[in-house]
Short mmCIF file of C-alpha atoms in Angstrom, two decimals:
data_model
loop_
_atom_site.label_atom_id
_atom_site.label_comp_id
_atom_site.label_asym_id
_atom_site.label_seq_id
_atom_site.Cartn_x
_atom_site.Cartn_y
_atom_site.Cartn_z
CA UNK A 140 75.53 11.31 22.10
CA UNK A 141 75.16 10.54 18.36
CA UNK A 142 71.70 10.74 16.86
CA UNK A 143 69.90 7.57 15.96
CA UNK A 144 69.70 6.89 12.23
CA UNK A 145 66.21 7.51 10.94
CA UNK A 146 63.96 4.60 10.08
CA UNK A 147 62.75 4.43 6.49
CA UNK A 148 60.34 1.65 5.54
CA UNK A 149 58.64 1.85 2.13
CA UNK A 150 54.87 1.90 2.39
CA UNK A 151 54.78 2.81 6.11
CA UNK A 152 53.56 6.34 7.01
CA UNK A 153 55.92 8.81 8.65
CA UNK A 154 55.24 11.86 10.79
CA UNK A 155 57.75 14.51 9.69
CA UNK A 156 58.64 17.73 11.51
CA UNK A 157 60.83 20.39 9.91
CA UNK A 158 61.69 23.42 12.04
CA UNK A 159 63.16 26.79 11.27
CA UNK A 160 66.77 27.30 12.25
CA UNK A 161 66.81 28.35 15.94
CA UNK A 162 62.99 28.15 15.65
CA UNK A 163 62.99 31.34 13.61
CA UNK A 164 60.25 32.32 11.17
CA UNK A 165 60.22 30.46 7.86
CA UNK A 166 57.08 31.86 6.18
CA UNK A 167 56.70 35.60 5.77
CA UNK A 168 53.61 36.10 3.58
CA UNK A 169 50.90 34.04 1.89
CA UNK A 170 52.92 33.42 -1.25
CA UNK A 171 55.63 31.73 0.84
CA UNK A 172 53.15 29.15 2.15
CA UNK A 173 51.96 28.54 -1.40
CA UNK A 174 55.55 28.18 -2.62
CA UNK A 175 56.40 25.57 0.00
CA UNK A 176 53.32 23.49 -0.84
CA UNK A 177 54.16 23.62 -4.54
CA UNK A 178 57.78 22.59 -3.87
CA UNK A 179 56.50 19.71 -1.73
CA UNK A 180 54.01 18.56 -4.36
CA UNK A 181 56.58 18.53 -7.15
CA UNK A 182 59.25 16.80 -5.06
CA UNK A 183 56.79 14.21 -3.78
CA UNK A 184 55.71 13.38 -7.31
CA UNK A 185 59.31 13.15 -8.50
CA UNK A 186 60.68 10.97 -5.72
CA UNK A 187 57.60 8.97 -4.71
CA UNK A 188 56.19 10.41 -1.50
CA UNK A 189 52.43 10.61 -0.87
CA UNK A 190 51.25 13.42 1.42
CA UNK A 191 48.19 12.58 3.54
CA UNK A 192 48.10 15.55 5.94
CA UNK A 193 50.08 18.72 6.59
CA UNK A 194 50.17 21.99 8.46
CA UNK A 195 52.48 24.91 7.80
CA UNK A 196 53.02 26.98 10.94
CA UNK A 197 55.00 30.22 10.96
CA UNK A 198 58.28 28.57 11.97
CA UNK A 199 57.82 24.84 11.42
CA UNK A 200 56.04 22.21 9.35
CA UNK A 201 54.26 18.95 10.18
CA UNK A 202 53.66 16.33 7.49
CA UNK A 203 52.09 12.87 7.39
CA UNK A 204 53.55 11.07 4.39
CA UNK A 205 54.18 7.62 2.96
CA UNK A 206 57.41 7.07 0.95
CA UNK A 207 57.55 4.54 -1.88
CA UNK A 208 61.22 3.69 -1.31
CA UNK A 209 63.91 3.91 1.37
CA UNK A 210 65.44 7.03 -0.19
CA UNK A 211 62.22 8.78 -1.19
CA UNK A 212 61.58 10.86 1.93
CA UNK A 213 65.13 12.14 2.32
CA UNK A 214 65.32 13.09 -1.35
CA UNK A 215 61.96 14.84 -1.16
CA UNK A 216 62.85 16.89 1.92
CA UNK A 217 66.27 17.78 0.52
CA UNK A 218 64.67 18.98 -2.71
CA UNK A 219 62.01 21.00 -0.89
CA UNK A 220 64.59 22.59 1.39
CA UNK A 221 66.90 23.47 -1.46
CA UNK A 222 64.26 24.92 -3.77
CA UNK A 223 62.33 26.78 -1.10
CA UNK A 224 65.37 28.37 0.57
CA UNK A 225 66.87 29.39 -2.76
CA UNK A 226 63.74 31.29 -3.76
CA UNK A 227 63.10 32.76 -0.30
CA UNK A 228 66.68 34.04 -0.06
CA UNK A 229 66.38 35.59 -3.48
CA UNK A 230 62.99 37.14 -2.71
CA UNK A 231 64.01 38.69 0.61
CA UNK A 232 67.67 39.32 -0.27
CA UNK A 233 68.86 37.15 2.55
CA UNK A 234 71.52 34.45 2.73
CA UNK A 235 72.31 31.37 4.75
CA UNK A 236 70.22 28.56 6.10
CA UNK A 237 66.51 28.73 6.88
CA UNK A 238 65.76 25.26 8.27
CA UNK A 239 67.39 23.14 10.92
CA UNK A 240 69.97 20.87 9.36
CA UNK A 241 67.98 17.71 9.94
CA UNK A 242 64.26 17.06 9.70
CA UNK A 243 62.74 14.71 12.25
CA UNK A 244 60.63 11.71 11.35
CA UNK A 245 58.98 8.80 13.14
CA UNK A 246 57.12 5.82 11.77
CA UNK A 247 53.36 5.60 12.36
CA UNK A 248 52.79 1.87 12.44
CA UNK A 249 49.17 1.34 13.45
CA UNK A 250 45.71 2.46 12.33
CA UNK A 251 45.01 3.99 15.73
CA UNK A 252 48.05 6.25 15.67
CA UNK A 253 47.61 7.08 11.99
CA UNK A 254 44.25 8.79 12.52
CA UNK A 255 45.61 10.34 15.71
CA UNK A 256 48.50 11.77 13.71
CA UNK A 257 46.07 13.26 11.17
CA UNK A 258 44.32 15.08 14.02
CA UNK A 259 47.52 16.01 15.82
CA UNK A 260 48.83 17.73 12.70
CA UNK A 261 45.66 19.59 11.74
CA UNK A 262 44.97 20.71 15.33
CA UNK A 263 48.37 22.42 15.67
CA UNK A 264 46.99 25.92 15.00
CA UNK A 265 44.28 25.36 17.62
CA UNK A 266 46.81 24.23 20.25
CA UNK A 267 48.90 27.30 19.39
CA UNK A 268 45.82 29.52 19.98
CA UNK A 269 46.03 30.89 16.45
CA UNK A 270 42.44 29.84 15.63
CA UNK A 271 39.47 28.43 17.51
CA UNK A 272 38.71 25.60 15.05
CA UNK A 273 41.00 23.78 12.58
CA UNK A 274 38.90 24.81 9.59
CA UNK A 275 39.77 28.46 10.24
CA UNK A 276 43.45 27.95 9.47
CA UNK A 277 44.19 28.17 5.73
CA UNK A 278 47.55 26.37 5.59
CA UNK A 279 46.62 22.83 6.54
CA UNK A 280 45.02 19.78 4.96
CA UNK A 281 41.90 19.99 7.16
CA UNK A 282 39.83 21.66 4.44
CA UNK A 283 40.60 18.76 2.11
CA UNK A 284 40.25 15.88 4.56
CA UNK A 285 37.28 17.19 6.54
CA UNK A 286 35.41 19.42 4.08
CA UNK A 287 36.22 18.00 0.67
CA UNK A 288 38.01 21.06 -0.73
CA UNK A 289 40.26 20.20 -3.66
CA UNK A 290 43.96 20.01 -2.78
CA UNK A 291 46.28 18.61 -5.44
CA UNK A 292 48.90 17.82 -2.80
CA UNK A 293 46.76 15.38 -0.79
CA UNK A 294 46.77 11.63 -1.46
CA UNK A 295 44.26 9.95 0.90
CA UNK A 296 45.64 7.06 2.92
CA UNK A 297 43.74 3.75 2.78
CA UNK A 298 42.85 4.06 6.48
CA UNK A 299 41.25 7.44 5.81
CA UNK A 300 39.36 6.02 2.83
CA UNK A 301 38.06 3.17 4.99
CA UNK A 302 36.18 5.61 7.25
CA UNK A 303 33.16 5.44 4.91
CA UNK A 304 32.28 4.38 1.34
CA UNK A 305 31.34 7.86 0.04
CA UNK A 306 33.33 11.12 0.18
CA UNK A 307 30.53 12.99 1.96
CA UNK A 308 30.10 10.37 4.67
CA UNK A 309 33.88 9.97 4.95
CA UNK A 310 34.35 13.68 5.58
CA UNK A 311 31.55 13.62 8.14
CA UNK A 312 33.16 10.70 9.99
CA UNK A 313 36.50 12.48 9.86
CA UNK A 314 35.03 15.65 11.36
CA UNK A 315 33.51 13.57 14.15
CA UNK A 316 37.00 12.49 15.18
CA UNK A 317 37.77 16.10 16.10
CA UNK A 318 34.91 16.29 18.61
CA UNK A 319 37.00 14.47 21.23
CA UNK A 320 40.37 15.55 22.59
CA UNK A 321 43.42 13.48 21.70
CA UNK A 322 44.50 11.49 24.79
CA UNK A 323 47.62 12.93 26.33
CA UNK A 324 49.40 9.58 26.21
CA UNK A 325 48.88 9.31 22.45
CA UNK A 326 50.11 12.86 21.92
CA UNK A 327 53.25 12.23 23.93
CA UNK A 328 53.95 8.94 22.16
CA UNK A 329 53.70 10.54 18.72
CA UNK A 330 55.98 13.39 19.78
CA UNK A 331 58.58 11.07 21.28
CA UNK A 332 58.51 8.75 18.28
CA UNK A 333 59.14 11.67 15.93
CA UNK A 334 61.88 13.27 18.05
CA UNK A 335 63.65 9.94 18.61
CA UNK A 336 63.28 8.45 15.10
CA UNK A 337 61.21 5.68 16.67
CA UNK A 338 57.90 3.92 16.01
CA UNK A 339 54.39 4.75 17.20
CA UNK A 340 52.68 1.42 16.76
CA UNK A 341 51.82 -1.95 18.21
CA UNK A 342 54.36 -3.99 20.17
CA UNK A 343 54.32 -6.66 17.45
CA UNK A 344 55.15 -4.09 14.76
CA UNK A 345 57.90 -2.59 16.92
CA UNK A 346 59.43 -6.03 17.54
CA UNK A 347 59.51 -6.84 13.84
CA UNK A 348 61.23 -3.56 13.02
CA UNK A 349 63.66 -3.97 15.94
CA UNK A 350 64.76 -7.28 14.40
CA UNK A 351 65.00 -5.71 10.96
CA UNK A 352 67.12 -2.73 12.07
CA UNK A 353 68.98 -4.38 14.91
CA UNK A 354 68.05 -1.81 17.54
CA UNK A 355 65.24 -0.77 19.83
CA UNK A 356 62.64 1.24 17.90
CA UNK A 357 60.14 1.97 20.67
CA UNK A 358 59.96 5.58 21.95
CA UNK A 359 61.89 6.08 25.19
CA UNK A 360 60.08 7.62 28.16
CA UNK A 361 61.02 11.20 29.04
CA UNK A 362 64.13 11.81 31.15
CA UNK A 363 67.58 10.32 31.15
CA UNK A 364 67.92 6.55 30.85
CA UNK A 365 68.62 4.77 34.12
CA UNK A 366 72.22 3.57 34.46
CA UNK A 367 72.67 -0.13 34.94
#
């Protein structure tokens, strides 16, 4: 079955997942994490992609971004992949691919799912039992969004800024969001939307995009579709 074409809508956030080829390791020491973040920052600035949240795991990456144009996200990810792999191959005297051939991306089309996606991304190391609390993991945006640490990659989304009028209160409100578990239904919807190039959002937003793209954009439930 052919893959659905990805949905690119300027100004609408996207949850992006990029995995290592065959889920193999993609970061080997601290400088590799730093290199990827620098490649992402430069490419985002060049092609017009704002990064709101991220986490770099050992064999995959989660990003929450907003592209300025239809082509911006693809160009950014292509540039990051090309530059990062070139330097990693040179550094470790390896050859061949490092990432899966195609990154996955789903639109995040509502305020509710946007803040859920922030948390979903930054809680990845906790769910993987790598740390007890998100602030213990050094390769995510949690320190910037929740604690106010400077991160030249992060561009706060308007919904994040609306949490409170001052940075200190905003960070406090953001930390409070992590005191409750993410509902399983929201987690599953975000995952399906990303894997299926679909939309996590309101029915009204999904309907408008379905008309625009001429296809169903809502995430399908798990399992095979029922034959008619």
